[in-house]
Structure formats: C-alpha cells, structure tokens
Coordinates of C-alpha atoms and ligand atoms in Angstrom, one line a residue:
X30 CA -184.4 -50.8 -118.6
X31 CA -186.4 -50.5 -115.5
X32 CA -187.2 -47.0 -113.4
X33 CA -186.4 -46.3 -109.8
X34 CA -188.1 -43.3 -107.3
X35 CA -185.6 -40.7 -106.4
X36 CA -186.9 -40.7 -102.6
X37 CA -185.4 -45.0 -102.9
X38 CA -188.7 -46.5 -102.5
X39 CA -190.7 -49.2 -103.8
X40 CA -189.6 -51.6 -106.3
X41 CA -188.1 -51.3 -110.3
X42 CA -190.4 -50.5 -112.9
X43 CA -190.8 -50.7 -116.6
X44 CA -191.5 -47.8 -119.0
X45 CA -195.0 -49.2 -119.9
X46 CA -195.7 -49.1 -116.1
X47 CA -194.5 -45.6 -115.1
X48 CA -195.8 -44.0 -118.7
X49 CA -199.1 -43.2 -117.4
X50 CA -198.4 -42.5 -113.7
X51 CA -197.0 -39.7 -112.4
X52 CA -195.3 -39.5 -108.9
X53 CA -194.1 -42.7 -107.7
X54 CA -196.2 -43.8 -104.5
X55 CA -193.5 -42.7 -102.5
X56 CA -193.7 -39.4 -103.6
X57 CA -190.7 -39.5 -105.6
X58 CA -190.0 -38.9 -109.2
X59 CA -188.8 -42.3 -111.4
X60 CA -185.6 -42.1 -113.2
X61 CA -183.3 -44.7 -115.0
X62 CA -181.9 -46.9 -113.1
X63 CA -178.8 -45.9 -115.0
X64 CA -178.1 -43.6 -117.8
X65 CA -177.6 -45.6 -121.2
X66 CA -174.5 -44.7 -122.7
X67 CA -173.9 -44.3 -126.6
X68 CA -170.5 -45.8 -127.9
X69 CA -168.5 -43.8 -130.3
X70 CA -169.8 -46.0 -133.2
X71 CA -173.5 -45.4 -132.3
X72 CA -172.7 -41.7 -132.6
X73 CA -171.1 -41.9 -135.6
X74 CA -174.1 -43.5 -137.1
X75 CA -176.4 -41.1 -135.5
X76 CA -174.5 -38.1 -137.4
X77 CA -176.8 -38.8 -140.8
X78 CA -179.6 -40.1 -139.2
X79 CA -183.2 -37.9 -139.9
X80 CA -184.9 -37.0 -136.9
X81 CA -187.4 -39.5 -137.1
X82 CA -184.4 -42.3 -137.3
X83 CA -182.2 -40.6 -134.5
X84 CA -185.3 -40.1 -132.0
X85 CA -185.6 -44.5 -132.6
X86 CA -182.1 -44.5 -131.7
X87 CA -182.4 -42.6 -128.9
X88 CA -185.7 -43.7 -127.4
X89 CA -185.3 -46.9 -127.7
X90 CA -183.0 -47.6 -125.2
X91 CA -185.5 -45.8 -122.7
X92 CA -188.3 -48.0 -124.0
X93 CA -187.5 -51.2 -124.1
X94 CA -190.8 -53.2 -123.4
X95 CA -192.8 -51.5 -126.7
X96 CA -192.3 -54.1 -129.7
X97 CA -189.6 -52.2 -131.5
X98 CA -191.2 -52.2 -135.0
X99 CA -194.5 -50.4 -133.3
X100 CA -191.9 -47.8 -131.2
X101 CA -190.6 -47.0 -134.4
X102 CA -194.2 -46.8 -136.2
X103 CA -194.9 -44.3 -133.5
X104 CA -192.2 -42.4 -133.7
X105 CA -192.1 -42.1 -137.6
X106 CA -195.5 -41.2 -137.6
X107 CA -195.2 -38.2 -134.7
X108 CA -191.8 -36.7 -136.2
X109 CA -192.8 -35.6 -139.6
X110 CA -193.0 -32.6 -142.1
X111 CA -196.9 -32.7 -142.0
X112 CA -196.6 -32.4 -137.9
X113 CA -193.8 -30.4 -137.7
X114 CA -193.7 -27.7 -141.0
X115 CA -190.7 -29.2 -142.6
X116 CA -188.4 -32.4 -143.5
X117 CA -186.1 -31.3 -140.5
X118 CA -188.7 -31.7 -138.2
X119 CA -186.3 -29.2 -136.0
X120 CA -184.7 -26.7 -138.1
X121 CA -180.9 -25.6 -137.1
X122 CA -180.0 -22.0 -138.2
X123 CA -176.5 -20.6 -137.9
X124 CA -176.7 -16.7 -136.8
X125 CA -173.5 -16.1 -136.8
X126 CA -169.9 -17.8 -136.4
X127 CA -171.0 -20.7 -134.2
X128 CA -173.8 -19.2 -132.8
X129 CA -176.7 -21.6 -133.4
X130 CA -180.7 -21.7 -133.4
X131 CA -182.5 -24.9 -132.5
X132 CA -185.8 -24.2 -133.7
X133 CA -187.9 -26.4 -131.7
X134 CA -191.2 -24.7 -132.7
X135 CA -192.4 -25.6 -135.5
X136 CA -195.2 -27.9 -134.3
X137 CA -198.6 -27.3 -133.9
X138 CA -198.7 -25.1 -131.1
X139 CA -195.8 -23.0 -132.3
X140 CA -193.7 -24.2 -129.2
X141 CA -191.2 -27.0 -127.8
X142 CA -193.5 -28.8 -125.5
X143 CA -195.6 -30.1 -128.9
X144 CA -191.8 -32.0 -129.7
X145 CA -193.0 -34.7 -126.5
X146 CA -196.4 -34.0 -126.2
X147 CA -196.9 -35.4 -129.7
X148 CA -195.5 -38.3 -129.4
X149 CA -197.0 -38.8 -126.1
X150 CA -200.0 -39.1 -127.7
X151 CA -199.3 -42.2 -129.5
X152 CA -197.5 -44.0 -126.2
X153 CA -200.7 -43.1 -124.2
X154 CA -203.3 -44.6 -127.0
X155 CA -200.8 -47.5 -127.9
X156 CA -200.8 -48.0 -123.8
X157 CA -204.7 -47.9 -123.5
X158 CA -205.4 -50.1 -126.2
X159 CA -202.8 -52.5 -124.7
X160 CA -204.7 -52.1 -121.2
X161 CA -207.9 -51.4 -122.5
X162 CA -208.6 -48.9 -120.5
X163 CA -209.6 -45.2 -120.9
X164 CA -208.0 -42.5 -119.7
X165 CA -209.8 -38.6 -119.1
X166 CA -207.1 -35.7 -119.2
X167 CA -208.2 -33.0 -116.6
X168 CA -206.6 -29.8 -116.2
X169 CA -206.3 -26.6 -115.8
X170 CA -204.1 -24.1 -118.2
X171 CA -203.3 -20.3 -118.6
X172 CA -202.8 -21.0 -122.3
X173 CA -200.2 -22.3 -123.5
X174 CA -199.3 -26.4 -122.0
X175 CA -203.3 -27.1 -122.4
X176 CA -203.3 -26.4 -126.2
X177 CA -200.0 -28.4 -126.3
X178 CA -201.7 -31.4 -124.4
X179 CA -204.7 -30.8 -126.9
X180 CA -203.0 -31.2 -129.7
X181 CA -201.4 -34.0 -128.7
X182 CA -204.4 -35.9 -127.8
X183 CA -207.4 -34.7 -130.3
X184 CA -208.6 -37.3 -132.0
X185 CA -207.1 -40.4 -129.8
X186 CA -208.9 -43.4 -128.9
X187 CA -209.5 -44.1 -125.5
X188 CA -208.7 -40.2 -124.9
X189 CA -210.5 -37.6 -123.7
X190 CA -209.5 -34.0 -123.0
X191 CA -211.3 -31.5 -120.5
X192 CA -209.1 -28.5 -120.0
X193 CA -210.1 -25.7 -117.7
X194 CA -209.0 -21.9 -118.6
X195 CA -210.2 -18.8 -117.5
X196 CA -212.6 -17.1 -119.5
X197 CA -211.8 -14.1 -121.5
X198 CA -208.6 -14.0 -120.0
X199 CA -206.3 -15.3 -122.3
X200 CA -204.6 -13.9 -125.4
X201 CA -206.2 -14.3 -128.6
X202 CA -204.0 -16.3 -130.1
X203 CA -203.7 -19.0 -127.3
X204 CA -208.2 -18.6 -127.0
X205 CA -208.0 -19.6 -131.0
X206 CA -205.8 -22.4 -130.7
X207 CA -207.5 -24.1 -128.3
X208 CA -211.5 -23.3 -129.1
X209 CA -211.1 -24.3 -132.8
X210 CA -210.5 -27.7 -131.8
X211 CA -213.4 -29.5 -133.5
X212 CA -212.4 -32.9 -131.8
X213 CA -215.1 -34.6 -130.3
X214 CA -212.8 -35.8 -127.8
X215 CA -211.5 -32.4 -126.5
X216 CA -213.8 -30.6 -124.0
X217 CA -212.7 -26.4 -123.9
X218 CA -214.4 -25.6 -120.1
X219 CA -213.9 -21.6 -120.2
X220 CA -214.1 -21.0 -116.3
X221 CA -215.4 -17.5 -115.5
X222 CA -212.4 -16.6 -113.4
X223 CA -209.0 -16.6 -113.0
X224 CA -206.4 -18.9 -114.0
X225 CA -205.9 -19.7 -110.0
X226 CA -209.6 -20.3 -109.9
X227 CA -209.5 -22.7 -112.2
X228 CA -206.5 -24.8 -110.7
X229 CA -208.7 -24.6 -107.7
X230 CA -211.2 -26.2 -109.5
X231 CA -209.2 -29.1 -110.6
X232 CA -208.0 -29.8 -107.3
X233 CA -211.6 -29.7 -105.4
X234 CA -212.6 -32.4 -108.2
X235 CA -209.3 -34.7 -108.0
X236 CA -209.6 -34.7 -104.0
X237 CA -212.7 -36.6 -104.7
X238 CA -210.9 -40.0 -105.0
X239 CA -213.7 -42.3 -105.5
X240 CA -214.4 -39.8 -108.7
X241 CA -211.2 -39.6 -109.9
X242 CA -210.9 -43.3 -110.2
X243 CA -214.3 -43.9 -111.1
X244 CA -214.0 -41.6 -114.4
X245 CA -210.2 -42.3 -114.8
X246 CA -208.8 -38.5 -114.6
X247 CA -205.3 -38.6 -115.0
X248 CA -203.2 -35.4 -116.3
X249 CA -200.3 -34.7 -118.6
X250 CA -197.4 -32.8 -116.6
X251 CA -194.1 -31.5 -117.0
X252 CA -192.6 -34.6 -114.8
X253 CA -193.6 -37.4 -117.0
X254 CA -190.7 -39.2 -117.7
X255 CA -191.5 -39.9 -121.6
X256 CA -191.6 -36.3 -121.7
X257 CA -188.1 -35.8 -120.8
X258 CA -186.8 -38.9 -122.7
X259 CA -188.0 -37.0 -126.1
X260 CA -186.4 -33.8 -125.1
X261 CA -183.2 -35.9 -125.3
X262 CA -183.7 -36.1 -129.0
X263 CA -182.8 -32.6 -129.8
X264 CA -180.2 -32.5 -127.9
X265 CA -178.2 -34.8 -130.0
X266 CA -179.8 -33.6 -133.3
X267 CA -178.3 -30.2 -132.2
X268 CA -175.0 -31.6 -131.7
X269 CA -174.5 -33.1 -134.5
X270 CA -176.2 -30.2 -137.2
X271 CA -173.5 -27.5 -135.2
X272 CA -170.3 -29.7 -135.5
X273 CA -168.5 -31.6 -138.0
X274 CA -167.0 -34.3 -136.2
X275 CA -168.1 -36.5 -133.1
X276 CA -164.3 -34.9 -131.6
X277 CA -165.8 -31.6 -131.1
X278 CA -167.4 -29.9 -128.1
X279 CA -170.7 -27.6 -128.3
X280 CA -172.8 -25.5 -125.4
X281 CA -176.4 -25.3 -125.1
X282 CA -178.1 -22.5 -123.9
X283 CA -181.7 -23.5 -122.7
X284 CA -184.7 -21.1 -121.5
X285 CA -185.9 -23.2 -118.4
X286 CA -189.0 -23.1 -115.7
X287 CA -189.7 -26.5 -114.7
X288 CA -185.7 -27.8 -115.2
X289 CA -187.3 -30.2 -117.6
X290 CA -185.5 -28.6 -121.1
X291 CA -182.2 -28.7 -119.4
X292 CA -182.7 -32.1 -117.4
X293 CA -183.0 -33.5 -121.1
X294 CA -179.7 -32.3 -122.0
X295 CA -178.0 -33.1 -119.0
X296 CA -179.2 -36.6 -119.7
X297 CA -178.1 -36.4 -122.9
X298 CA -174.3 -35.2 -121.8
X299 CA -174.6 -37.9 -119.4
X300 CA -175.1 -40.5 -122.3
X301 CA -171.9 -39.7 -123.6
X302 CA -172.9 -36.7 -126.2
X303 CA -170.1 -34.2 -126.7
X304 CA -171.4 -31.7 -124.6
X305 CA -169.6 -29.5 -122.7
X306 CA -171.7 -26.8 -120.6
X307 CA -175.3 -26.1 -120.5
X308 CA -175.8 -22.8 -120.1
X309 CA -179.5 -22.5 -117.8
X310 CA -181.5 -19.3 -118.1
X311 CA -184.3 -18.0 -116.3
X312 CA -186.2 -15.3 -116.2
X313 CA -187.0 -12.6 -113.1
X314 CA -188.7 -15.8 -111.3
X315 CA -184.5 -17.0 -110.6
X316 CA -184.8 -20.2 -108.5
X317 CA -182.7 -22.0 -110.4
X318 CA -179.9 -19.8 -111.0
X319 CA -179.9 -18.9 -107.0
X320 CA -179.2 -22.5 -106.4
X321 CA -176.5 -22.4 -108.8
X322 CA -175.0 -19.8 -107.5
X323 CA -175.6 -20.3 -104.0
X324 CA -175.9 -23.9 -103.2
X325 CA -179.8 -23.3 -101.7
X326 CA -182.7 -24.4 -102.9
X327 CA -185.6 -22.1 -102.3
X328 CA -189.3 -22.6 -104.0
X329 CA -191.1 -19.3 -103.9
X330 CA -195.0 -18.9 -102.9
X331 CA -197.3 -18.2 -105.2
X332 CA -197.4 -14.4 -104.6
X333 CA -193.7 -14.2 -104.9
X334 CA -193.8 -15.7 -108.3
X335 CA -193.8 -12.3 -110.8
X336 CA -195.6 -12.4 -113.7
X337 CA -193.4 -11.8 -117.1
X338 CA -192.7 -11.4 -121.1
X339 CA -191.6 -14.9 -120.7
X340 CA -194.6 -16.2 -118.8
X341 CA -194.2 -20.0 -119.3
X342 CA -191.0 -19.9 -117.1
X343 CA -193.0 -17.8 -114.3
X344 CA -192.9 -21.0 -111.8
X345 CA -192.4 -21.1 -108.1
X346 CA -190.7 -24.5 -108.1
X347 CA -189.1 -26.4 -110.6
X348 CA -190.5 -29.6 -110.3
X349 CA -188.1 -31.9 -112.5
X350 CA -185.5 -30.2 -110.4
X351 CA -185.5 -33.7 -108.3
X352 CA -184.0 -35.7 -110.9
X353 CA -181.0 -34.0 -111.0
X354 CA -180.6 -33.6 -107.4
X355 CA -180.8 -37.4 -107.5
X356 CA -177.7 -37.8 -109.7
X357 CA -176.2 -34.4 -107.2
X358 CA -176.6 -36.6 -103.7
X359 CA -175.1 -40.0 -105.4
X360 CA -178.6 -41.3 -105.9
X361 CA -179.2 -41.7 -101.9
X362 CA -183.3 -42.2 -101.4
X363 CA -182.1 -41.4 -97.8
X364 CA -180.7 -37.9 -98.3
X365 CA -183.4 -37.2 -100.4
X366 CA -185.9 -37.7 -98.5
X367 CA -184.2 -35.7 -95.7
X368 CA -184.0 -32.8 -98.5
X369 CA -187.3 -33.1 -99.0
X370 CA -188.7 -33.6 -95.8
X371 CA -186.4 -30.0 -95.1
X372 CA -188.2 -28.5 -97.9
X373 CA -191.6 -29.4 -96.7
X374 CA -190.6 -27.6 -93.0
X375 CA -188.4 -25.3 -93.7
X376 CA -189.3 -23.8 -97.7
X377 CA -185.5 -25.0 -98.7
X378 CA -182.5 -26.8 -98.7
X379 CA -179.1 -25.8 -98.6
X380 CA -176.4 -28.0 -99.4
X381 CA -173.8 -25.4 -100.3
X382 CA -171.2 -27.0 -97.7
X383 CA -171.4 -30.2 -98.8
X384 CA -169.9 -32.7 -101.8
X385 CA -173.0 -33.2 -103.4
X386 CA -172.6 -29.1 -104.1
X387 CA -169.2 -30.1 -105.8
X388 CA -171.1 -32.6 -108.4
X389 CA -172.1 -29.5 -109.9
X390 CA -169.0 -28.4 -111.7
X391 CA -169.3 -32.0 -113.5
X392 CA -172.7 -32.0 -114.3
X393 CA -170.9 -29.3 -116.6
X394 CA -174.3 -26.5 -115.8
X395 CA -173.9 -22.7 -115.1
X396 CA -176.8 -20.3 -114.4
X397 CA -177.7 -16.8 -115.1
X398 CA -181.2 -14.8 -115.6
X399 CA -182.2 -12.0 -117.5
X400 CA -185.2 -9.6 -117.2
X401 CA -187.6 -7.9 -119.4
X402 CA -185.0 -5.0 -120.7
X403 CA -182.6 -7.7 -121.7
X404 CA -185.1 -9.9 -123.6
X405 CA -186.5 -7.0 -125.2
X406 CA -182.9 -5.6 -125.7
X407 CA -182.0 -9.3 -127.1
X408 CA -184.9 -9.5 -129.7
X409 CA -184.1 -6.1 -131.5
X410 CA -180.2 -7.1 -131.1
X411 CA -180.5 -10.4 -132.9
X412 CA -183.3 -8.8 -135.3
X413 CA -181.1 -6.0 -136.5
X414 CA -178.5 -8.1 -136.7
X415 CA -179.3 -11.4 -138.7
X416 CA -182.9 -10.5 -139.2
X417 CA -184.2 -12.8 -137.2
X418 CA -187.1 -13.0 -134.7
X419 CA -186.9 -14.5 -131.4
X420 CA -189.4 -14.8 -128.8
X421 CA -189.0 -13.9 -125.2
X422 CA -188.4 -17.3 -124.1
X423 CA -185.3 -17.7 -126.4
X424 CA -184.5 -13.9 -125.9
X425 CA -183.8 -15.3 -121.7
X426 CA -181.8 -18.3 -123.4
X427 CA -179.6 -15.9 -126.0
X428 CA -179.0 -13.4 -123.8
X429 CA -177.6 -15.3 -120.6
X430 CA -176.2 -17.9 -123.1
X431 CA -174.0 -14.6 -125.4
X432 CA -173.5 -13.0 -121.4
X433 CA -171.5 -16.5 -120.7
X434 CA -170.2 -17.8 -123.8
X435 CA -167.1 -18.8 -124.7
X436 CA -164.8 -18.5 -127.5
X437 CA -164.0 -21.5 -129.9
X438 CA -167.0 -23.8 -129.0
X439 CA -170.1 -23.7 -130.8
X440 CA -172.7 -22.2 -129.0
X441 CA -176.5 -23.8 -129.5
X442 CA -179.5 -21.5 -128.2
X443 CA -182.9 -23.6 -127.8
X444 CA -185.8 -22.0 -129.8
X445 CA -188.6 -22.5 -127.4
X446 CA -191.8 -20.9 -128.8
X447 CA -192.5 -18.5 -132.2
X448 CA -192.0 -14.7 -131.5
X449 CA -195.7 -14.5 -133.1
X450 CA -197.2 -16.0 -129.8
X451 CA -195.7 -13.2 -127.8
X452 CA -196.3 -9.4 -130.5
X453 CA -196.8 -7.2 -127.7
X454 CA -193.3 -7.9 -126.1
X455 CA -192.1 -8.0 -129.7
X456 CA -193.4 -4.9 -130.7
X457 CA -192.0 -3.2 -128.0
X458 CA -188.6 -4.5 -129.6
X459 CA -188.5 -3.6 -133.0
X460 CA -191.9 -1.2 -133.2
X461 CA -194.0 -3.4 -134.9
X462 CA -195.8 -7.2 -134.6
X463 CA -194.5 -10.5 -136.2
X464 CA -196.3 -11.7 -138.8
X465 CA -198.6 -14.1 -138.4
X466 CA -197.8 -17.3 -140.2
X467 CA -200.3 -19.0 -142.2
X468 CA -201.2 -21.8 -140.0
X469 CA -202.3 -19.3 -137.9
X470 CA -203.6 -17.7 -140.3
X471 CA -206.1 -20.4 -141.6
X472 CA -207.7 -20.4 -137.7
X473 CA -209.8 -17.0 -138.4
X474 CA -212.3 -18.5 -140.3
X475 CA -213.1 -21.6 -137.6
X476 CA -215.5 -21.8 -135.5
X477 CA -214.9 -21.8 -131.8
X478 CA -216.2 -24.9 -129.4
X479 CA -216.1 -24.2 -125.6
X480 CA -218.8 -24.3 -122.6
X481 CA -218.9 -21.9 -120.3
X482 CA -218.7 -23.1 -116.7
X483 CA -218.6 -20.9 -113.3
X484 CA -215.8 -21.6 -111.1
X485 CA -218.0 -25.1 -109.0
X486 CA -216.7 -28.6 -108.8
X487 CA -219.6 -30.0 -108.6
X488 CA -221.4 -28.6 -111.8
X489 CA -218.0 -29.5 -113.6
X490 CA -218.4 -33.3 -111.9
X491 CA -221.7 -33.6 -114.1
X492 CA -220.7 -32.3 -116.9
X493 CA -217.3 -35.0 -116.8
X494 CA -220.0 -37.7 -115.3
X495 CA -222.2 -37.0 -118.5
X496 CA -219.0 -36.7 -121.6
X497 CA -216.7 -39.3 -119.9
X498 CA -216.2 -42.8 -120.1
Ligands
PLP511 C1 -192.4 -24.6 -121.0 C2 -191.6 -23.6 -121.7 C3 -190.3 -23.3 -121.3 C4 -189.6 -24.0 -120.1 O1 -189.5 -25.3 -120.2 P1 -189.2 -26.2 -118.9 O2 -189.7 -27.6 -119.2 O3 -189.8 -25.6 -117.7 O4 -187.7 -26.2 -118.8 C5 -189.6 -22.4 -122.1 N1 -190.1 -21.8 -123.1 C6 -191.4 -22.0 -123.5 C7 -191.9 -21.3 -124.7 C8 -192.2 -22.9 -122.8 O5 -193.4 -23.2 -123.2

C-alpha cells in the first residue's frame, strides 16, 4: 500500500514514511493510492470479530510495512477494557427501533478523538525506536484535542509533550484533565492569554526553522492519515452490532468540524461496507453543509467563526475536506491544485456546474446543521425519552440525522464526547448536571503540574531548549 498527495505531486509513499509527517511537500494531503476493498467473505468473518481483532483486520491493509505480529501487539494493547471502560471497547446502544448509539467515548478523555490518538501513540514510539529518533509534540489547545494528544503520549519513549493553553480560561474539567498529568514527559505551559494568543505563540516558535529541526517539534493534527485510518474501525463495528446480516443497509449520522469523522466512514463505504448514506451534521459554523447544498466551498475567517454548545466543531475550514474532494474531481492533482490555488485568491471554490458536483449523490453524503435550540431541544428529547444523556456534539448528529432519516434502515448516531464534559449546556436541558463519573471523580484529589508562561516565544524557546531532547 503506498500514499499519494492529493495536489499529484512527488512520488508514492509508505505508511511508515507519511506517519510522522503531515502535509505532503507539495502541500497536499496523502491518501491511498486506492481504497482497499473487503470481499464478502472478509466481512462475514469480521461480523464476530472483538474490536481489537476487527481494527487488525481493518488496519492492516492500510499498514502494510509494520511486521504484522507487532501491528497487532499494538493494536491489542491500545483497544482494551482497561483503556476504554469496557470489553466492547465501543459500546452500541439501541434507543429505539433502529435508532442506534455508537458510544465512542469511553476513553480517557471522555471523547472520540482518544479511539486514534491512542493508538497513535504506539505507531509514533514503535516509529522512533525504529528511527531512533525523538520527536517533541508542540501545540496549542483550547481544551479538549491537547488532553487527547496527552493521553495518548504520556509516558512514551522518545516522546515529549509541551502543550500550550490559556490560563484560567478553560473549564474545569478540561484544566483537571490535563494538569494532573504526572508524566515526566508531558509539559502543561498555561499561557496567560487567550487561546489565539497561544496559537500565536506556536507559530512565532515553528517559523524558527533551524529550531524546529534542531529540537524536533512536530505536532499531532486532525489530518494525519493514521488518524483517519482508525476512525474506519467504528465504522464497521457499527455496522455489523446494528444489523443482522452483511445483506442489510445502515446510515450513520456523524457530528463533524474537520470532515475527518465522516471522511472515515466514507472510506469505509468505499471499501465495500454496507453503508448506504452518511448523514453530516454541523453546527451554526455550516461550511460543510453549504457546500452540500450548494456546490461552493467557502472557509470562513476567524471572526466569522461563532463560538458554540458544540465548540469542538466551531472551525473555519475543514481541513480533511481535501481528501474527499480528491475522490470528487477523479483524483486530478491538476484540478486540485487549480481549486486550491482559487481558494487561496479568491476564499472559495465553486464547482456546482460541473460533474465532479454529480460524484456527490454517490459518495451516498447529505448535510444539514442544527443550532443551540435544537441540541438543547435534542438532549431533553432523547433524555425523556430513553433516559439517556447525550452531549451537544451528538445532540448536532441526532438531531440532523432524526430531521433526515429514513424509514426501514437502521439509523447509527456517532457518540462523540460524554454529556458530563459539556453540564452547563446540559443543564440548561433537563435542569440539572450530569453526573460525574468516577474516573472523573478520582482526579479531585491529584495534584496539578503546569508552568505558567506569558504569551513570548522566546522565553517558551528556553524553556523547550532546556526539557527537550
Ligand atoms: C473533534 C470532535 C468532533 C468533530 O470531529 P471531526 O474530526 O472534526 O469530524 C465532534 N465531536 C467532538 C466531541 C469532537 O471532539
């Protein structure tokens, strides 16, 4: 399996080459050079597979230049009760008459993004020791990704973690996730600031090229490839825990910022799983339903981005977005580029008018959004009526995905985060706050570990200069 750039430069590359790399040097983003394809005997099998075995299954024909028995060591070891709160590893609750839960947060940080962040862990440690090299996570978070990428990486050789976040500004559940970190390897910097200060911060220091390389800063984002590759798991394990046989059809409906969720299960369709839509909900921040339903693409600025109840899908572009457009344009690098290049001088694209607009319909994807009424509307709905509690990140993905269902195909809503991350939006549904559960719990009584930094590159340079390797 080698990876080529959606803008159709440079040359084929393997997984172990593109794992720790980001962009592609022309700028693009690497995808498969085709999309594996499961036979009907490979799903069969997969039906009573644990998670563990399935995400082997699945993986490994994305990763094909790991030693298969050490892949599978990996995996076994990320996808497990101990990680993940129980033998499912993803729990799948019906609601109602085909209307599913895919509870994707049971992991450390109480949301999906610890399902590939956890095992990106392993594939970046396994990687270094292979390379021997060391490798110094830098960024900047508002709360929620950093403690993700924390989690995934405390205690890893040949890791280290600073993580920028602003001071006294975040809630006090995400400020106790992260700061009770005891890790030696994981550096909390609380920047006295703002959350934009702090991204400010990160860029003055990576400009510096000559320090970036010297100190090895690298970063864990939403378009690493192994990333999406693990979403692809749940997609299947979904499948098969809402049907009965590998003849029926299911939806998803999937909360999305970035596009990376619903890229994963796009992929997954386009493997051969039975799926037939994906239903894509954002929140007030709608540039990815507008170019569903209009055929432009359109990032917003940074002051048109609002601020929500679902805040980790408050983005102003969707940066995975570029796969799929890939697959949209017949995987031309040409026409990409010219997309891009239109985006860069213009601020969007439109290709309404054209066939690439047409793929669409196939890719089997339809949009909607929903604001803060409905997802507060959408938590008490679903609480009064299976007493259940949803957050607002599943409360955008319920409520487009009941707004669009339909009959006689099970319908599976992604579980994104636990409601108890999120009480003031959830009191404001039901009148009171979600209880907290008891690995939460078991944080009051830790100490917390975190320097306090003002908002200067070059004090933060020493302080790398003098912790990193
Ligand atoms: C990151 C995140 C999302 C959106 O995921 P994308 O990768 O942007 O599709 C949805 N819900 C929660 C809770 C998240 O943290």
């Amino acid at each position: 399996m080698h990876y080529v750039s959606t803008r159709g430069g440079g040359e084929p590359q393997t997984f172990s080459k593109i794992l720790l790399e980001g962009l592609s040097a022309d700028g693009g983003l690497y995808v498969p050079e085709e999309y594996p394809q499961v036979t009907t005997e490979e799903l069969a099998n997969m039906r009573g597979m644990s998670y563990s075995e399935l995400a082997f299954a699945v993986l490994s024909k994305y990763i094909d230049d790991i030693p298969p028995e050490e892949l599978r060591k990996m995996i076994s070891e990320t996808y497990t009760k101990e990680v993940f709160g129980t033998d499912e590893v993803v729990p799948v609750r019906e609601l109602g008459k085909g209307l599913f839960l895919l509870n994707l947060s049971e992991g450390p940080t109480l949301a999906f993004k610890d399902i590939a962040l956890q095992l990106l862990g392993r594939l970046f440690e396994h990687a270094l020791a292979r390379s021997g090299e060391e490798l110094n996570i830098f960024g900047a978070t508002s709360g929620d990704t950093g403690s993700a990428a924390e989690y995934a990486m405390r205690g890893r050789k040949g890791i280290r973690v600073f993580m920028l976040s602003p001071h006294e500004r975040m809630s006090p559940f995400q400020r106790r996730q992260m700061y009770t970190l005891q890790d030696e390897n994981i550096f909390n910097i609380a920047v006295l600031g703002t959350f934009d200060d702090c991204q400010d911060v990160v860029k003055q220091v990576n400009a510096d090229a000559a320090f970036k390389s010297r100190y090895h800063l690298g970063a864990v984002n939403s378009i690493n490839w192994a990333r999406i590759a693990a979403q692809v798991v749940y997609y299947f394990w979904g499948y098969f825990k809402a049907t009965r046989s590998n003849d029926e059809q299911a939806d998803f409906s999937v909360p999305t910022g970035n596009f990376g969720d619903i890229l994963a299960g796009y992929i997954a369709k386009r493997m051969g799983l039975p799926v037939r839509r994906l239903i894509l909900a954002t929140n007030e921040n709608n540039v990815l339903e507008e170019f569903f339903s209009t055929g432009k693409y359109r990032p917003r600025t940074g002051a048109e981005v609002a601020t929500t109840s679902s805040p980790s899908m408050d983005i102003s572009k969707a940066s995975n977005f570029e796969r799929y457009v890939f697959d949209l344009v017949g995987r031309d690098g040409t026409r990409m580029r010219e997309l891009w290049d239109a985006l860069g001088s213009e601020g969007a694209f439109d290709v309404a008018d054209s066939e690439d607009f047409a793929r669409v319909g196939e890719s089997g994807i339809v949009a909607g959004s929903s604001a803060h009424a409905d997802r507060v509307r959408t938590i008490r709905a679903i609480f009064e009526k299976y007493g259940v509690l949803i957050d607002p990140h599943t409360a955008d993905g319920v409520a487009t995905g009941l707004r669009l269902r339909e009959g006689g195909v099970p319908l599976i809503c992604l579980q994104t985060a636990l409601p108890e991350k999120f009480a003031d939006t959830i009191r404001e549904a039901i009148g009171r706050e979600p209880e907290a559960s008891a690995r939460y719990a078991k944080l009051a009584d830790m100490p917390e570990r975190f320097e306090v930094f003002p908002p200067e590159a070059e004090k933060l340079k020493q302080f790398i200069a003098a912790h990193a390797r």
